[in-house]
Amino acid sequence: MGLYLTKEQERILDGKKGEGLARCYRLLVRLGDAFGAKRLIPVKSVHLSGISYKSIGDPGLEFLEDLSREVRFRVRTTTNPCGMDLRKWRETGIKEEFASSQLRILRALRRMGARMTLSCTPYYLCQPSVGEHLAWAESSAVCYANSVLGARTNREGAPSALASAVTGMTPEFGLHLPENRLPQKVIEVEAEMKSISDYGALGYLAGEMLGEEIPYFRGLKGGSDELKVLGSALASSGAVSMFHVEGLTPESRRCKVQGLEKIQIDGRELGKVYERLSGGEPEAAFLGCPHFSTRELQAVSRRLEKVRLETFICLARRLPSRELLRKVERKGVKVLHDTCLVVSPLAEEYRCLAVDSAKAASYLRGRAVLRRREEIL
Ligand code: F3S
């Protein structure tokens, strides 16, 4: 049996409310049919990825401008980082031509109703509740929303997230259903986790082993910042969209793990991840993948005396107070908002970057070296 549609949804599909809206519904219906969804369900919010001119180029820009003439977003819609800091793009060497195309993309998104959060950590700006249905793209945010917050979202692609923003709906399958949120393997962490970067190394290694499977971690004690880094790496080397951590994540208490395959990961194996994700002598450093929390920036302001390398830290513009920003900048840190060095052309200026995140190291592979945060700062 195919996906059930209400009379109203059928009318929309027939184009009675405009071709733009009909196209978005068609995309979601096709997606739902492919994954056996029985119905469309409303979502509370959408998070869009793929908005950097560096990633989508002119075809993406033209597509968004065309769409913005036809439709408006129906739910709260936030945006991932774009290709530049909107206030500092000139001083960071972004070319006029790039900036003008990037600004056209943002204008199109704003016209449709998107909020210019320009961050991969939208949950710091408005936190979803347990059980809330979302349609988020950006794999690290998806992992955090499902695992740490107990909200429910599949890992949307840029087109399906856009379609959900326009319709306010998503097909009900995958992680929207409780039976698909159970663990499939147990990971027993025997390594001593000395740095937040070790959580990224662990996630990177586990993601390679798991593919799309949901892990249940034992032996971890980190807080939400560490879990953010763990999830971002799980989702970059693998396609993991949810994890449980014994005693820490909201759904872990209900998990039954008896009989599941167990994998042990020790310190030696984590060390090998640092060796694999290394390449050259760094000319600068990039931290904030995913974007920093206020707490992480406060920790930097407390323990850093002066940067040893040119150092960029990325986080959402609305997060830090002016006072905190000034404190960190006085120590030589260049704080960037609205962007990150993976989606900005800025990284191309450097032959090698020191990064503290396994996700950043894998995306910038060949031009980055993974180091512990404490070694960089
Ligand atoms: Fe965010 Fe850029 Fe990393 S979008 S997760 S900082 S690659």
PDB file of N, CA, C and O in Angstrom, residues 224-248:
ATOM      1  N   SER A 224      27.805  17.307  26.951  1.00  0.00           N
ATOM      2  CA  SER A 224      27.156  17.507  25.651  1.00  0.00           C
ATOM      3  C   SER A 224      28.138  17.969  24.568  1.00  0.00           C
ATOM      4  O   SER A 224      27.965  17.645  23.394  1.00  0.00           O
ATOM      5  N   ASP A 225      29.190  18.705  24.933  1.00  0.00           N
ATOM      6  CA  ASP A 225      30.164  19.119  23.911  1.00  0.00           C
ATOM      7  C   ASP A 225      30.902  17.906  23.338  1.00  0.00           C
ATOM      8  O   ASP A 225      31.110  17.801  22.131  1.00  0.00           O
ATOM      9  N   GLU A 226      31.279  16.999  24.216  1.00  0.00           N
ATOM     10  CA  GLU A 226      31.984  15.790  23.769  1.00  0.00           C
ATOM     11  C   GLU A 226      31.055  14.933  22.887  1.00  0.00           C
ATOM     12  O   GLU A 226      31.468  14.397  21.867  1.00  0.00           O
ATOM     13  N   LEU A 227      29.775  14.849  23.295  1.00  0.00           N
ATOM     14  CA  LEU A 227      28.836  14.031  22.516  1.00  0.00           C
ATOM     15  C   LEU A 227      28.574  14.659  21.145  1.00  0.00           C
ATOM     16  O   LEU A 227      28.373  13.974  20.150  1.00  0.00           O
ATOM     17  N   LYS A 228      28.600  15.982  21.090  1.00  0.00           N
ATOM     18  CA  LYS A 228      28.454  16.679  19.796  1.00  0.00           C
ATOM     19  C   LYS A 228      29.588  16.274  18.849  1.00  0.00           C
ATOM     20  O   LYS A 228      29.359  15.956  17.679  1.00  0.00           O
ATOM     21  N   VAL A 229      30.803  16.264  19.381  1.00  0.00           N
ATOM     22  CA  VAL A 229      31.972  15.922  18.558  1.00  0.00           C
ATOM     23  C   VAL A 229      31.931  14.441  18.168  1.00  0.00           C
ATOM     24  O   VAL A 229      32.221  14.078  17.017  1.00  0.00           O
ATOM     25  N   LEU A 230      31.530  13.592  19.107  1.00  0.00           N
ATOM     26  CA  LEU A 230      31.403  12.157  18.821  1.00  0.00           C
ATOM     27  C   LEU A 230      30.430  11.929  17.654  1.00  0.00           C
ATOM     28  O   LEU A 230      30.745  11.239  16.686  1.00  0.00           O
ATOM     29  N   GLY A 231      29.250  12.561  17.742  1.00  0.00           N
ATOM     30  CA  GLY A 231      28.221  12.368  16.713  1.00  0.00           C
ATOM     31  C   GLY A 231      28.665  12.893  15.354  1.00  0.00           C
ATOM     32  O   GLY A 231      28.396  12.276  14.322  1.00  0.00           O
ATOM     33  N   SER A 232      29.362  14.012  15.350  1.00  0.00           N
ATOM     34  CA  SER A 232      29.775  14.590  14.063  1.00  0.00           C
ATOM     35  C   SER A 232      30.741  13.662  13.349  1.00  0.00           C
ATOM     36  O   SER A 232      30.696  13.514  12.128  1.00  0.00           O
ATOM     37  N   ALA A 233      31.602  12.986  14.111  1.00  0.00           N
ATOM     38  CA  ALA A 233      32.563  12.074  13.484  1.00  0.00           C
ATOM     39  C   ALA A 233      31.883  10.770  13.054  1.00  0.00           C
ATOM     40  O   ALA A 233      32.167  10.236  11.982  1.00  0.00           O
ATOM     41  N   LEU A 234      30.955  10.273  13.890  1.00  0.00           N
ATOM     42  CA  LEU A 234      30.200   9.060  13.515  1.00  0.00           C
ATOM     43  C   LEU A 234      29.486   9.257  12.178  1.00  0.00           C
ATOM     44  O   LEU A 234      29.390   8.363  11.364  1.00  0.00           O
ATOM     45  N   ALA A 235      28.980  10.480  11.994  1.00  0.00           N
ATOM     46  CA  ALA A 235      28.201  10.774  10.788  1.00  0.00           C
ATOM     47  C   ALA A 235      29.090  11.116   9.601  1.00  0.00           C
ATOM     48  O   ALA A 235      28.598  11.205   8.477  1.00  0.00           O
ATOM     49  N   SER A 236      30.394  11.307   9.823  1.00  0.00           N
ATOM     50  CA  SER A 236      31.230  11.680   8.677  1.00  0.00           C
ATOM     51  C   SER A 236      31.976  10.482   8.102  1.00  0.00           C
ATOM     52  O   SER A 236      32.074  10.336   6.891  1.00  0.00           O
ATOM     53  N   SER A 237      32.474   9.573   8.955  1.00  0.00           N
ATOM     54  CA  SER A 237      33.141   8.386   8.396  1.00  0.00           C
ATOM     55  C   SER A 237      32.115   7.314   8.068  1.00  0.00           C
ATOM     56  O   SER A 237      32.330   6.478   7.212  1.00  0.00           O
ATOM     57  N   GLY A 238      30.985   7.327   8.777  1.00  0.00           N
ATOM     58  CA  GLY A 238      29.889   6.413   8.488  1.00  0.00           C
ATOM     59  C   GLY A 238      28.656   7.233   8.169  1.00  0.00           C
ATOM     60  O   GLY A 238      28.756   8.430   7.898  1.00  0.00           O
ATOM     61  N   ALA A 239      27.504   6.571   8.191  1.00  0.00           N
ATOM     62  CA  ALA A 239      26.264   7.321   7.960  1.00  0.00           C
ATOM     63  C   ALA A 239      25.385   7.176   9.197  1.00  0.00           C
ATOM     64  O   ALA A 239      24.165   7.050   9.107  1.00  0.00           O
ATOM     65  N   VAL A 240      26.032   7.193  10.369  1.00  0.00           N
ATOM     66  CA  VAL A 240      25.295   7.031  11.625  1.00  0.00           C
ATOM     67  C   VAL A 240      24.501   8.313  11.898  1.00  0.00           C
ATOM     68  O   VAL A 240      25.037   9.406  11.796  1.00  0.00           O
ATOM     69  N   SER A 241      23.219   8.157  12.231  1.00  0.00           N
ATOM     70  CA  SER A 241      22.390   9.333  12.502  1.00  0.00           C
ATOM     71  C   SER A 241      21.894   9.363  13.929  1.00  0.00           C
ATOM     72  O   SER A 241      21.134  10.247  14.312  1.00  0.00           O
ATOM     73  N   MET A 242      22.290   8.353  14.700  1.00  0.00           N
ATOM     74  CA  MET A 242      21.862   8.308  16.098  1.00  0.00           C
ATOM     75  C   MET A 242      22.779   7.377  16.877  1.00  0.00           C
ATOM     76  O   MET A 242      23.257   6.385  16.335  1.00  0.00           O
ATOM     77  N   PHE A 243      23.030   7.712  18.142  1.00  0.00           N
ATOM     78  CA  PHE A 243      23.791   6.813  19.008  1.00  0.00           C
ATOM     79  C   PHE A 243      23.219   6.904  20.419  1.00  0.00           C
ATOM     80  O   PHE A 243      22.508   7.865  20.752  1.00  0.00           O
ATOM     81  N   HIS A 244      23.521   5.896  21.204  1.00  0.00           N
ATOM     82  CA  HIS A 244      23.148   5.923  22.627  1.00  0.00           C
ATOM     83  C   HIS A 244      24.430   5.852  23.446  1.00  0.00           C
ATOM     84  O   HIS A 244      25.393   5.198  23.034  1.00  0.00           O
ATOM     85  N   VAL A 245      24.435   6.506  24.587  1.00  0.00           N
ATOM     86  CA  VAL A 245      25.553   6.362  25.525  1.00  0.00           C
ATOM     87  C   VAL A 245      24.962   5.983  26.873  1.00  0.00           C
ATOM     88  O   VAL A 245      24.088   6.694  27.402  1.00  0.00           O
ATOM     89  N   GLU A 246      25.423   4.835  27.387  1.00  0.00           N
ATOM     90  CA  GLU A 246      24.892   4.317  28.652  1.00  0.00           C
ATOM     91  C   GLU A 246      24.924   5.390  29.738  1.00  0.00           C
ATOM     92  O   GLU A 246      25.971   5.998  29.997  1.00  0.00           O
ATOM     93  N   GLY A 247      23.759   5.652  30.320  1.00  0.00           N
ATOM     94  CA  GLY A 247      23.668   6.593  31.440  1.00  0.00           C
ATOM     95  C   GLY A 247      23.703   8.059  31.043  1.00  0.00           C
ATOM     96  O   GLY A 247      23.555   8.925  31.892  1.00  0.00           O
ATOM     97  N   LEU A 248      23.887   8.381  29.765  1.00  0.00           N
ATOM     98  CA  LEU A 248      24.009   9.796  29.380  1.00  0.00           C
ATOM     99  C   LEU A 248      22.915  10.281  28.428  1.00  0.00           C
ATOM    100  O   LEU A 248      22.416  11.386  28.581  1.00  0.00           O
TER     101      LEU A 248
END
